[in-house]
Short mmCIF file of C-alpha atoms and ligand atoms in Angstrom, two decimals:
data_model
loop_
_atom_site.label_atom_id
_atom_site.label_comp_id
_atom_site.label_asym_id
_atom_site.label_seq_id
_atom_site.Cartn_x
_atom_site.Cartn_y
_atom_site.Cartn_z
CA MET A 1 -22.58 18.16 -16.31
CA ASN A 2 -21.93 21.99 -16.25
CA GLU A 3 -23.14 24.17 -13.39
CA LYS A 4 -26.21 25.27 -14.72
CA GLN A 5 -27.52 21.87 -16.05
CA ARG A 6 -26.67 20.96 -12.52
CA LEU A 7 -29.12 23.57 -11.21
CA GLU A 8 -31.50 23.02 -12.90
CA SER A 9 -31.32 19.05 -12.63
CA ALA A 10 -31.11 19.85 -8.82
CA GLN A 11 -34.18 22.19 -9.29
CA ILE A 12 -36.52 20.21 -10.99
CA ASN A 13 -36.68 17.16 -8.19
CA PRO A 14 -39.62 18.31 -6.20
CA ALA A 15 -40.17 14.96 -4.57
CA ASP A 16 -36.99 15.62 -2.43
CA GLN A 17 -37.25 18.71 -2.42
CA LYS A 18 -37.15 20.93 0.85
CA SER A 19 -39.27 23.59 -0.08
CA GLU A 20 -37.02 26.75 1.05
CA LYS A 21 -34.08 25.82 -0.69
CA ASP A 22 -32.77 27.87 -3.52
CA TYR A 23 -30.15 26.09 -5.30
CA GLY A 24 -29.69 28.60 -7.21
CA GLN A 25 -28.08 31.31 -5.01
CA TYR A 26 -26.76 28.66 -2.86
CA PHE A 27 -24.52 26.64 -4.92
CA GLN A 28 -22.75 29.64 -6.27
CA ALA A 29 -22.01 31.04 -2.45
CA VAL A 30 -20.23 27.43 -1.75
CA TYR A 31 -20.56 24.27 -3.61
CA GLN A 32 -17.13 23.34 -4.87
CA PRO A 33 -17.26 20.06 -6.15
CA PRO A 34 -14.27 17.68 -6.19
CA SER A 35 -12.64 16.90 -9.01
CA LEU A 36 -10.83 13.68 -9.67
CA LYS A 37 -9.00 15.51 -12.93
CA ASP A 38 -7.56 18.34 -10.75
CA ALA A 39 -6.67 15.88 -8.52
CA LYS A 40 -3.91 13.95 -10.83
CA LYS A 41 -2.54 17.43 -11.75
CA ARG A 42 -1.39 18.30 -8.05
CA GLY A 43 2.22 19.42 -8.09
CA LYS A 44 4.41 19.54 -4.97
CA GLU A 45 3.46 22.68 -3.55
CA ASP A 46 4.52 23.00 0.14
CA ILE A 47 2.77 21.23 3.01
CA SER A 48 1.32 23.23 5.70
CA ILE A 49 1.04 22.30 9.22
CA HIS A 50 -1.49 23.81 10.94
CA ARG A 51 -1.65 23.54 15.02
CA ASP A 52 -4.83 25.98 15.46
CA PHE A 53 -7.70 23.66 15.84
CA HIS A 54 -9.97 24.77 18.26
CA ILE A 55 -13.94 25.14 18.17
CA PRO A 56 -15.34 28.46 17.54
CA GLU A 57 -16.36 30.14 20.44
CA GLU A 58 -19.95 30.18 19.65
CA MET A 59 -19.78 26.59 19.30
CA ASN A 60 -18.99 25.32 22.34
CA GLY A 61 -21.85 23.81 24.04
CA PHE A 62 -23.95 23.67 20.81
CA GLY A 63 -24.50 19.97 21.27
CA GLU A 64 -25.54 19.86 24.82
CA GLY A 65 -28.06 17.54 25.61
CA LYS A 66 -27.82 16.17 21.80
CA LYS A 67 -27.12 12.92 20.49
CA PHE A 68 -24.56 11.87 17.45
CA LEU A 69 -24.41 8.36 15.65
CA ILE A 70 -21.26 7.95 12.97
CA ARG A 71 -21.89 4.86 10.69
CA THR A 72 -18.21 4.03 9.51
CA TYR A 73 -17.29 1.85 6.37
CA GLY A 74 -14.27 0.74 4.78
CA CYS A 75 -11.00 0.94 6.02
CA GLN A 76 -8.91 2.10 9.34
CA MET A 77 -8.25 5.13 8.32
CA ASN A 78 -12.10 5.75 7.93
CA GLU A 79 -12.49 4.02 11.45
CA HIS A 80 -9.83 6.34 12.66
CA ASP A 81 -11.39 9.80 11.18
CA THR A 82 -14.57 8.47 12.77
CA GLU A 83 -12.60 8.95 16.18
CA ILE A 84 -11.38 12.39 15.03
CA MET A 85 -14.98 13.29 14.15
CA ALA A 86 -16.59 11.91 17.38
CA GLY A 87 -14.14 13.88 19.68
CA ILE A 88 -14.92 17.35 17.58
CA LEU A 89 -18.52 16.81 18.34
CA ILE A 90 -18.20 15.63 22.10
CA GLU A 91 -16.22 18.86 22.24
CA MET A 92 -19.06 20.46 20.91
CA GLY A 93 -21.34 19.03 23.85
CA TYR A 94 -22.74 16.20 21.98
CA GLU A 95 -22.71 12.76 23.29
CA ALA A 96 -22.40 9.60 21.46
CA THR A 97 -25.58 6.89 20.48
CA ASN A 98 -25.79 3.93 18.80
CA GLN A 99 -29.41 4.40 18.55
CA THR A 100 -30.64 5.73 15.11
CA GLU A 101 -33.81 7.32 16.28
CA ASP A 102 -32.33 8.90 19.17
CA ALA A 103 -29.53 10.53 17.45
CA ASP A 104 -29.78 14.36 16.53
CA ILE A 105 -26.96 14.10 14.05
CA VAL A 106 -26.00 10.81 11.75
CA LEU A 107 -23.01 11.07 9.80
CA LEU A 108 -22.22 8.50 7.06
CA ASN A 109 -18.50 8.09 6.81
CA THR A 110 -18.36 6.09 3.21
CA CYS A 111 -16.06 4.03 1.59
CA ALA A 112 -15.37 4.45 -2.25
CA ILE A 113 -12.95 1.79 -2.92
CA ARG A 114 -15.61 -0.82 -4.56
CA GLU A 115 -18.55 -0.26 -6.11
CA ASN A 116 -20.45 -2.47 -3.90
CA ALA A 117 -19.02 -0.31 -0.81
CA GLU A 118 -20.86 2.39 -2.70
CA ASN A 119 -23.95 0.68 -2.96
CA LYS A 120 -24.18 -0.48 0.76
CA VAL A 121 -24.45 3.50 1.53
CA PHE A 122 -26.60 4.55 -1.11
CA GLY A 123 -28.82 1.68 0.59
CA GLU A 124 -28.19 3.14 4.01
CA ILE A 125 -28.73 6.77 2.30
CA GLY A 126 -32.35 5.72 1.44
CA HIS A 127 -33.36 3.92 4.82
CA LEU A 128 -32.56 7.06 6.48
CA LYS A 129 -35.40 9.07 4.80
CA PRO A 130 -38.12 7.87 6.68
CA LEU A 131 -36.30 9.11 9.59
CA LYS A 132 -35.69 12.42 8.33
CA LEU A 133 -39.41 12.88 7.39
CA LYS A 134 -40.15 11.94 10.84
CA ASN A 135 -37.87 13.97 12.81
CA PRO A 136 -36.91 17.35 10.70
CA ASN A 137 -34.52 18.89 12.91
CA LEU A 138 -32.48 15.60 12.44
CA LEU A 139 -28.94 16.38 10.28
CA ILE A 140 -27.59 13.61 8.30
CA GLY A 141 -23.90 14.11 6.24
CA ILE A 142 -21.84 11.94 3.91
CA CYS A 143 -18.66 12.21 4.69
CA GLY A 144 -15.36 9.80 3.69
CA CYS A 145 -14.26 9.22 0.15
CA MET A 146 -16.90 9.24 -1.42
CA SER A 147 -17.57 12.58 -0.93
CA GLN A 148 -14.95 13.35 -2.74
CA GLU A 149 -16.13 11.96 -6.03
CA GLU A 150 -17.93 14.86 -8.33
CA SER A 151 -20.43 11.75 -9.66
CA VAL A 152 -22.03 10.77 -5.89
CA VAL A 153 -22.01 14.32 -4.99
CA ASN A 154 -24.01 15.26 -7.63
CA ARG A 155 -26.53 12.22 -6.92
CA ILE A 156 -26.84 13.04 -3.33
CA LEU A 157 -27.79 17.21 -4.95
CA GLN A 158 -30.37 15.34 -7.40
CA LYS A 159 -31.73 12.44 -5.75
CA HIS A 160 -31.09 12.59 -2.04
CA SER A 161 -31.88 16.16 -0.99
CA PHE A 162 -33.05 15.54 2.47
CA ILE A 163 -29.19 15.30 3.57
CA ASP A 164 -28.00 18.38 5.15
CA MET A 165 -24.27 18.22 4.70
CA VAL A 166 -21.64 16.40 2.34
CA PHE A 167 -18.17 17.05 3.25
CA GLY A 168 -14.98 15.64 2.42
CA THR A 169 -11.92 13.42 3.82
CA HIS A 170 -9.73 16.69 3.46
CA ASN A 171 -12.74 18.93 5.53
CA ILE A 172 -13.06 17.02 8.30
CA HIS A 173 -11.51 19.75 10.84
CA ARG A 174 -14.11 21.61 9.49
CA LEU A 175 -16.71 20.15 11.14
CA PRO A 176 -18.04 22.50 13.68
CA GLN A 177 -18.69 24.99 10.97
CA ILE A 178 -20.53 22.43 8.69
CA VAL A 179 -22.79 21.62 11.72
CA LYS A 180 -23.37 25.10 12.10
CA GLU A 181 -24.23 26.33 8.81
CA ALA A 182 -26.28 23.21 8.06
CA MET A 183 -28.31 23.61 11.21
CA PHE A 184 -29.01 27.74 10.79
CA SER A 185 -29.41 28.10 6.99
CA LYS A 186 -31.19 24.67 6.20
CA GLU A 187 -29.54 24.39 3.29
CA MET A 188 -27.42 21.36 1.73
CA VAL A 189 -24.20 22.05 2.59
CA VAL A 190 -21.49 20.80 0.75
CA GLU A 191 -17.94 21.59 1.47
CA VAL A 192 -15.50 19.08 -0.46
CA TRP A 193 -12.09 20.13 -1.33
CA SER A 194 -10.30 18.26 -4.24
CA LYS A 195 -6.67 18.88 -3.87
CA GLU A 196 -5.15 19.36 -0.13
CA GLY A 197 -1.62 20.00 1.07
CA ASP A 198 -2.18 20.22 4.65
CA VAL A 199 -1.74 18.58 8.02
CA ILE A 200 -3.76 19.55 10.66
CA GLU A 201 -2.54 18.77 14.11
CA ASN A 202 -4.26 18.67 17.57
CA LEU A 203 -7.54 17.61 16.16
CA PRO A 204 -9.62 15.94 19.67
CA ARG A 205 -9.83 12.29 19.19
CA SER A 206 -12.18 10.08 20.94
CA ARG A 207 -10.78 6.76 20.88
CA LYS A 208 -12.68 3.40 20.52
CA GLY A 209 -11.24 1.23 23.05
CA SER A 210 -8.07 1.64 25.11
CA ILE A 211 -5.82 -1.28 24.43
CA LYS A 212 -5.14 -0.63 21.02
CA ALA A 213 -4.98 2.65 19.07
CA TRP A 214 -4.74 4.00 15.60
CA VAL A 215 -1.71 6.71 14.64
CA ASN A 216 -1.59 8.27 11.41
CA ILE A 217 1.78 8.78 10.01
CA MET A 218 1.13 9.88 6.62
CA TYR A 219 -1.95 11.02 4.81
CA GLY A 220 -2.97 10.77 0.76
CA CYS A 221 -1.13 8.24 -1.84
CA ASP A 222 1.17 9.28 -4.75
CA LYS A 223 1.18 5.87 -6.13
CA PHE A 224 -1.90 6.04 -8.59
CA CYS A 225 -2.50 2.10 -8.71
CA THR A 226 -4.57 2.33 -12.31
CA TYR A 227 -7.60 0.62 -10.43
CA CYS A 228 -8.01 2.76 -7.53
CA ILE A 229 -9.84 5.87 -6.72
CA VAL A 230 -7.28 6.39 -2.90
CA PRO A 231 -4.97 9.15 -4.61
CA TYR A 232 -8.06 11.14 -5.66
CA THR A 233 -10.14 11.04 -2.56
CA ARG A 234 -7.56 11.63 -0.22
CA GLY A 235 -5.22 13.58 -1.78
CA LYS A 236 -1.50 14.13 -2.12
CA GLU A 237 1.09 12.18 -0.24
CA ARG A 238 1.74 13.93 3.56
CA SER A 239 3.40 13.18 6.32
CA ARG A 240 3.44 13.78 10.03
CA GLN A 241 6.10 15.10 11.48
CA PRO A 242 8.14 12.54 13.55
CA GLU A 243 8.01 14.57 16.99
CA ASP A 244 4.11 14.92 16.52
CA ILE A 245 3.74 11.28 15.99
CA ILE A 246 6.45 10.21 18.73
CA GLN A 247 4.64 12.18 21.40
CA GLU A 248 1.15 10.85 20.31
CA VAL A 249 2.43 7.52 20.71
CA ARG A 250 4.58 8.51 24.10
CA HIS A 251 1.18 9.67 24.91
CA LEU A 252 -0.59 6.63 24.38
CA ALA A 253 1.94 4.34 25.97
CA ALA A 254 1.25 6.82 29.12
CA ASN A 255 -2.04 6.03 28.92
CA GLY A 256 -1.95 2.60 29.16
CA TYR A 257 -2.22 1.60 25.49
CA GLN A 258 -1.12 -1.80 24.97
CA GLU A 259 -0.62 -1.34 20.54
CA VAL A 260 -0.14 1.03 18.36
CA THR A 261 -1.00 0.66 14.52
CA LEU A 262 0.91 3.34 12.12
CA LEU A 263 -1.64 4.22 9.78
CA GLY A 264 -1.18 5.58 6.01
CA GLN A 265 -2.41 4.47 2.48
CA ASN A 266 1.06 3.81 1.97
CA VAL A 267 3.00 4.12 4.74
CA ASN A 268 6.46 3.12 3.29
CA ALA A 269 6.46 6.95 1.65
CA PHE A 270 6.45 8.24 5.04
CA GLY A 271 8.77 11.25 4.95
CA LYS A 272 9.43 11.22 0.86
CA ASP A 273 7.65 14.69 1.08
CA PHE A 274 10.15 16.37 3.65
CA THR A 275 12.25 18.66 2.29
CA ASP A 276 14.16 19.72 5.31
CA LYS A 277 15.60 16.07 5.99
CA LYS A 278 15.95 12.84 5.15
CA TYR A 279 13.78 10.74 7.41
CA GLY A 280 11.50 7.31 6.48
CA LEU A 281 9.73 5.06 8.41
CA GLY A 282 12.87 2.91 9.14
CA ASP A 283 13.57 6.38 11.09
CA LEU A 284 10.18 6.72 13.04
CA MET A 285 10.33 3.03 13.83
CA ASP A 286 13.96 3.17 14.94
CA GLU A 287 12.32 5.69 17.48
CA LEU A 288 9.16 4.42 18.36
CA ARG A 289 10.63 1.26 19.23
CA LYS A 290 12.57 3.05 21.93
CA ILE A 291 8.91 3.85 23.82
CA ASP A 292 7.62 2.00 26.33
CA ILE A 293 4.62 0.34 24.49
CA PRO A 294 4.67 -3.42 23.98
CA ARG A 295 3.29 -3.83 20.24
CA ILE A 296 3.57 -1.23 17.59
CA ARG A 297 2.49 -2.26 13.90
CA PHE A 298 1.78 -0.30 10.71
CA THR A 299 -0.37 -0.48 7.53
CA THR A 300 -0.66 -0.53 4.62
CA SER A 301 2.86 -1.04 3.09
CA HIS A 302 3.77 -0.90 -0.89
CA PRO A 303 6.76 -3.55 -1.99
CA ARG A 304 8.15 -0.61 -3.96
CA ASP A 305 9.16 1.79 -0.97
CA PHE A 306 9.82 -0.83 1.44
CA ASP A 307 13.64 -0.99 1.62
CA ASP A 308 16.74 -2.07 3.38
CA HIS A 309 16.74 0.27 6.47
CA LEU A 310 13.04 -0.48 7.57
CA ILE A 311 13.83 -4.12 7.12
CA ASP A 312 16.74 -3.87 9.67
CA VAL A 313 14.76 -1.92 11.98
CA LEU A 314 12.25 -4.64 11.98
CA SER A 315 14.46 -6.92 12.57
CA LYS A 316 15.53 -5.38 15.89
CA GLY A 317 12.45 -7.04 17.07
CA GLY A 318 11.03 -6.11 20.66
CA ASN A 319 8.02 -4.13 20.57
CA LEU A 320 7.83 -4.23 16.61
CA MET A 321 5.54 -6.92 15.35
CA GLU A 322 6.69 -9.57 12.89
CA HIS A 323 3.49 -9.52 10.90
CA ILE A 324 4.17 -7.58 7.19
CA HIS A 325 0.38 -6.67 5.39
CA LEU A 326 2.04 -6.45 1.65
CA PRO A 327 -0.47 -5.80 -0.93
CA VAL A 328 0.84 -7.91 -3.69
CA GLN A 329 -2.49 -7.44 -6.27
CA SER A 330 -1.35 -10.39 -8.63
CA GLY A 331 1.55 -12.69 -9.20
CA SER A 332 1.50 -11.63 -12.73
CA THR A 333 4.23 -9.13 -13.38
CA GLU A 334 2.20 -8.27 -17.22
CA VAL A 335 -0.81 -7.73 -14.88
CA LEU A 336 1.19 -5.80 -12.28
CA LYS A 337 2.21 -3.67 -15.15
CA LEU A 338 -1.15 -2.63 -16.21
CA MET A 339 -1.88 -2.03 -12.75
CA ALA A 340 0.78 0.35 -12.28
CA ARG A 341 2.37 -1.42 -9.30
CA LYS A 342 6.19 -0.18 -10.09
CA TYR A 343 7.45 -3.87 -9.19
CA THR A 344 7.05 -7.10 -11.19
CA ARG A 345 6.69 -10.64 -9.55
CA GLU A 346 9.78 -11.20 -9.46
CA HIS A 347 11.04 -8.20 -6.82
CA TYR A 348 8.03 -9.25 -4.71
CA VAL A 349 9.42 -12.24 -3.94
CA GLU A 350 12.80 -11.31 -3.77
CA LEU A 351 11.37 -9.03 -0.98
CA VAL A 352 9.56 -11.50 0.92
CA LYS A 353 12.87 -13.64 0.62
CA LYS A 354 15.11 -10.88 1.97
CA MET A 355 12.52 -10.19 5.01
CA LYS A 356 12.06 -13.71 5.95
CA GLU A 357 15.68 -13.69 6.11
CA LYS A 358 16.45 -10.90 7.90
CA ILE A 359 13.22 -10.98 10.20
CA PRO A 360 13.11 -13.93 12.58
CA ASN A 361 9.36 -15.37 12.62
CA ALA A 362 8.30 -12.63 9.53
CA SER A 363 4.45 -13.07 8.35
CA PHE A 364 2.62 -12.06 5.43
CA THR A 365 -0.60 -10.90 4.62
CA THR A 366 -1.75 -9.86 1.57
CA ASP A 367 -4.39 -8.00 -0.90
CA ILE A 368 -5.14 -9.61 -4.53
CA ILE A 369 -7.46 -8.48 -6.98
CA VAL A 370 -9.04 -11.00 -9.57
CA GLY A 371 -10.43 -10.58 -12.65
CA PHE A 372 -8.60 -7.10 -13.83
CA PRO A 373 -8.74 -6.12 -17.13
CA ASN A 374 -7.24 -8.74 -19.76
CA GLU A 375 -6.34 -10.80 -17.16
CA THR A 376 -5.58 -14.95 -18.54
CA ASP A 377 -5.91 -17.60 -16.85
CA GLU A 378 -2.13 -18.25 -17.02
CA GLN A 379 -1.92 -14.97 -15.46
CA PHE A 380 -4.68 -15.89 -12.97
CA GLU A 381 -2.72 -19.19 -11.97
CA GLU A 382 0.65 -16.97 -11.81
CA THR A 383 -1.30 -15.26 -8.37
CA MET A 384 -2.06 -18.57 -7.44
CA SER A 385 1.25 -19.99 -7.79
CA LEU A 386 2.47 -16.81 -6.19
CA TYR A 387 0.08 -17.33 -2.91
CA ARG A 388 1.54 -20.75 -2.51
CA GLU A 389 5.08 -19.69 -2.80
CA VAL A 390 4.91 -16.85 -0.10
CA GLU A 391 2.83 -18.86 1.82
CA TYR A 392 0.60 -15.94 3.18
CA ASP A 393 -1.14 -16.29 6.68
CA THR A 394 -4.29 -14.77 4.57
CA ALA A 395 -5.42 -12.12 2.40
CA TYR A 396 -8.45 -9.92 1.50
CA THR A 397 -9.32 -10.99 -2.17
CA PHE A 398 -11.20 -8.68 -4.48
CA ILE A 399 -12.96 -9.26 -7.57
CA TYR A 400 -12.07 -5.82 -9.40
CA SER A 401 -14.50 -3.36 -9.43
CA PRO A 402 -14.08 -0.31 -12.03
CA ARG A 403 -14.01 3.47 -10.56
CA GLU A 404 -14.98 5.95 -12.61
CA GLY A 405 -11.90 8.66 -13.08
CA THR A 406 -9.24 5.89 -13.08
CA PRO A 407 -7.10 4.83 -15.72
CA ALA A 408 -8.43 1.19 -15.42
CA ALA A 409 -11.65 2.40 -15.93
CA ASN A 410 -10.81 3.30 -19.35
CA MET A 411 -9.58 -0.22 -20.29
CA GLU A 412 -12.19 -2.69 -21.61
CA ASP A 413 -13.60 -4.82 -18.54
CA ASN A 414 -13.36 -7.76 -20.26
CA ILE A 415 -13.80 -10.78 -17.97
CA PRO A 416 -17.01 -12.20 -17.72
CA MET A 417 -18.40 -12.16 -14.24
CA GLU A 418 -18.69 -15.66 -13.94
CA VAL A 419 -15.27 -16.20 -14.34
CA LYS A 420 -13.89 -13.38 -11.83
CA LYS A 421 -16.51 -15.24 -9.36
CA GLU A 422 -14.78 -18.72 -10.09
CA ARG A 423 -11.11 -17.35 -9.84
CA LEU A 424 -12.24 -15.67 -6.27
CA GLN A 425 -13.88 -18.83 -5.43
CA ARG A 426 -10.25 -21.12 -6.58
CA LEU A 427 -8.29 -18.06 -4.88
CA ASN A 428 -9.89 -17.99 -1.61
CA ALA A 429 -10.06 -22.10 -1.11
CA LEU A 430 -5.93 -21.93 -1.53
CA VAL A 431 -6.50 -18.79 1.05
CA ASN A 432 -8.34 -21.11 3.51
CA GLU A 433 -6.24 -24.17 2.62
CA ILE A 434 -3.00 -22.40 3.74
CA ALA A 435 -4.19 -20.80 6.55
CA ALA A 436 -5.42 -23.80 8.39
CA LYS A 437 -2.46 -25.18 7.54
CA LYS A 438 -0.43 -22.48 8.86
CA ASN A 439 -2.59 -22.61 12.46
CA LEU A 440 -1.80 -26.02 12.70
CA GLU A 441 1.81 -25.38 13.35
CA TYR A 442 0.64 -23.74 16.42
CA GLN A 443 -1.02 -26.51 18.25
CA GLY A 444 0.47 -27.32 21.20
CA GLN A 445 2.84 -23.83 21.62
CA VAL A 446 2.63 -21.16 23.44
CA VAL A 447 1.99 -17.96 22.06
CA GLU A 448 1.49 -14.41 23.46
CA VAL A 449 -2.12 -12.80 23.49
CA LEU A 450 -3.05 -9.07 23.94
CA VAL A 451 -6.47 -10.04 25.05
CA GLU A 452 -9.04 -7.33 24.28
CA GLY A 453 -12.12 -8.96 26.15
CA GLU A 454 -14.74 -11.34 26.07
CA SER A 455 -15.48 -13.26 22.76
CA LYS A 456 -18.60 -12.37 20.80
CA LYS A 457 -19.75 -16.05 20.85
CA ASN A 458 -19.52 -16.59 24.79
CA PRO A 459 -18.88 -14.08 27.51
CA ASP A 460 -16.92 -17.05 29.29
CA ILE A 461 -14.38 -16.72 26.96
CA LEU A 462 -11.81 -14.21 26.22
CA ALA A 463 -10.60 -13.30 23.03
CA GLY A 464 -7.22 -11.65 22.23
CA TYR A 465 -4.47 -11.47 19.29
CA THR A 466 -1.00 -12.45 19.00
CA SER A 467 1.93 -10.87 17.62
CA LYS A 468 0.74 -12.21 14.20
CA ASN A 469 -2.57 -11.18 14.83
CA LYS A 470 -4.52 -14.57 14.92
CA VAL A 471 -7.12 -14.49 16.85
CA VAL A 472 -7.20 -16.67 20.03
CA ASN A 473 -9.86 -17.65 22.30
CA PHE A 474 -9.15 -19.44 25.63
CA ARG A 475 -10.97 -19.43 29.02
CA GLY A 476 -9.69 -17.24 31.38
CA PRO A 477 -9.88 -14.19 34.49
CA LYS A 478 -11.56 -10.84 33.38
CA SER A 479 -8.36 -9.44 34.78
CA ALA A 480 -6.65 -10.39 31.85
CA ILE A 481 -8.19 -7.87 29.52
CA GLY A 482 -5.95 -5.51 28.28
CA LYS A 483 -3.15 -7.42 29.42
CA ILE A 484 -0.73 -9.37 27.58
CA VAL A 485 -0.77 -13.36 28.78
CA LYS A 486 0.75 -16.64 27.69
CA VAL A 487 -1.56 -19.19 25.85
CA LYS A 488 -1.06 -22.87 25.24
CA ILE A 489 -2.43 -23.56 21.81
CA THR A 490 -4.75 -26.44 21.92
CA GLN A 491 -6.84 -26.64 19.08
CA ALA A 492 -5.95 -24.60 16.04
CA LYS A 493 -8.95 -23.64 13.17
CA THR A 494 -8.75 -22.06 9.93
CA TRP A 495 -9.19 -18.68 11.26
CA SER A 496 -8.83 -18.84 15.04
CA LEU A 497 -7.18 -20.49 17.76
CA ASP A 498 -8.44 -22.11 20.89
CA GLY A 499 -6.16 -22.31 24.07
CA GLU A 500 -5.60 -22.38 27.69
CA MET A 501 -4.06 -19.58 29.79
CA ILE A 502 -0.70 -20.39 31.52
CA GLU A 503 1.26 -19.13 34.12
CA GLU A 504 4.44 -19.99 32.60
CA ALA A 505 6.00 -20.19 28.97
CA VAL A 506 7.32 -22.82 27.59
CA GLU A 507 8.54 -21.88 24.43
CA VAL A 508 7.30 -18.20 22.99
CA ILE A 509 6.66 -17.77 19.26
N1 LIG B 1 -11.43 -2.59 -7.53
C1 LIG B 1 -11.19 -3.85 -6.99
N2 LIG B 1 -10.44 -3.90 -5.40
C2 LIG B 1 -9.64 -2.87 -5.62
N3 LIG B 1 -8.62 -2.44 -4.21
C3 LIG B 1 -8.46 -1.12 -4.52
N4 LIG B 1 -9.15 -0.68 -5.57
C4 LIG B 1 -10.21 -1.66 -6.10
C5 LIG B 1 -11.05 -1.83 -7.17
N5 LIG B 1 -11.02 -0.78 -8.22
C6 LIG B 1 -8.11 -3.20 -3.07
C7 LIG B 1 -6.55 -3.49 -3.22
C8 LIG B 1 -6.13 -2.86 -2.41
C9 LIG B 1 -7.76 -2.91 -1.15
C10 LIG B 1 -7.39 -1.97 -0.74
O1 LIG B 1 -8.81 -2.82 -2.01
O2 LIG B 1 -6.43 -4.55 -3.27
O3 LIG B 1 -4.95 -2.87 -1.29
FE1 LIG B 2 -4.77 2.74 -3.79
FE2 LIG B 2 -2.97 1.63 -2.18
FE3 LIG B 2 -1.99 1.70 -4.83
FE4 LIG B 2 -2.20 3.95 -3.25
S1 LIG B 2 -0.43 2.25 -3.16
S2 LIG B 2 -3.01 3.66 -5.36
S3 LIG B 2 -3.58 3.31 -1.71
S4 LIG B 2 -3.93 0.28 -3.93
#
């Protein structure tokens, strides 16, 4: 659709239109459509680091007496972006609420990874419309990965013009200006950049808890797996400077945080974009492990970039957790090739073997897609056999979902839905079987548990995570919350462990 058609279709939609809108004038001024094609064309242009974020003076106290609510969909990266947007709004004087009816601003921080994630958001947009009609001063914004898709932006412009703001993953730091514009212009503010090579430091953050924290180490992804929308929605790979990360982790440790998870869409590519030094994730972890914080994790790894130096550093143990999330996607070399994963089944198995040898007690989890175009029964069986071979603790399993603009979306999606569902069911049965079997090994063992709080089902029970990220429920004093305690496992279930808190460890695994 060209600009003219877009304007016309937006204007011939009187049902949704705000009377004072003049789309024609407005689009020419600010509408920059995100383009998946442009994203793919990106080059190796320099990355600029910005350290000058501040709330414009005229916007200080802008949110005084007002409330905001951010609904988050998708991955940890989105969760963390929500913490940043909350931080910005709080600095502007807004207060958080979890009641939609009380909110003056509602933001949907969206996920584009599969079609059902997008459907959920469009459902929620529909629910918000009556609220907007009741309270015209309410500002509703759509942000996150969906807003980086041209088709989504167009659909919102045409069918949901009561939305006030649409902004992309690269525009988060512009939230104050976007809010101001939306408030005063009464127009839909669309600000989405499709290519972005910047790293913005010193953004405020309102972290969700005080025990565990996320720390971005890099942004974007250049892997372009053929099924995946992320390289387009999150832009090119760009790393934060090691000293900024180290300083953030030190600060978290000083503030009593017990665990950090380093985040990136492809964390093993950390540092590849540095032109002034050779410095990778292994080097970073080697420095971070010296910080006095009990637990350090990272996600998500790409098998192709997992190098020996990182494995050597992880084998030093200490506060580096031995749980590795290593998405495999398929156990068939032919399917991996179609997915452009850039490794074979043999490479992957070899890598896992090496890690198991070098990292005592290493445990693995993974992501798997079933029903990729042309996946045969035999190829699916190869995924099943790989799963048995690696013996993952657990896996996130998905039915392939074509994403417009990705290379796989041009392949014929030729596996019938019943077959995809049947494969998923069989795989999930195997995931459960192995999870239960592996949990049984914990029976009678003593584990270290970082206690996060009361269990959701029973306030008398505390819940926390082991170093391998297993949930443990046990009776214990509330004073244990936020601490690492030793728990003897009394009962192993498929997805959690029950135990008793003990004074002294018998044996720690
Ligand atoms: N369809 C299904 N699953 C997908 N994933 C990414 N893109 C798709 C898609 N188009 C899965 C991959 C990835 C996880 C985050 O989501 O397994 O590792
Ligand atoms: Fe998507 Fe991960 Fe592949 Fe990047 S490495 S394209 S985020 S699946």
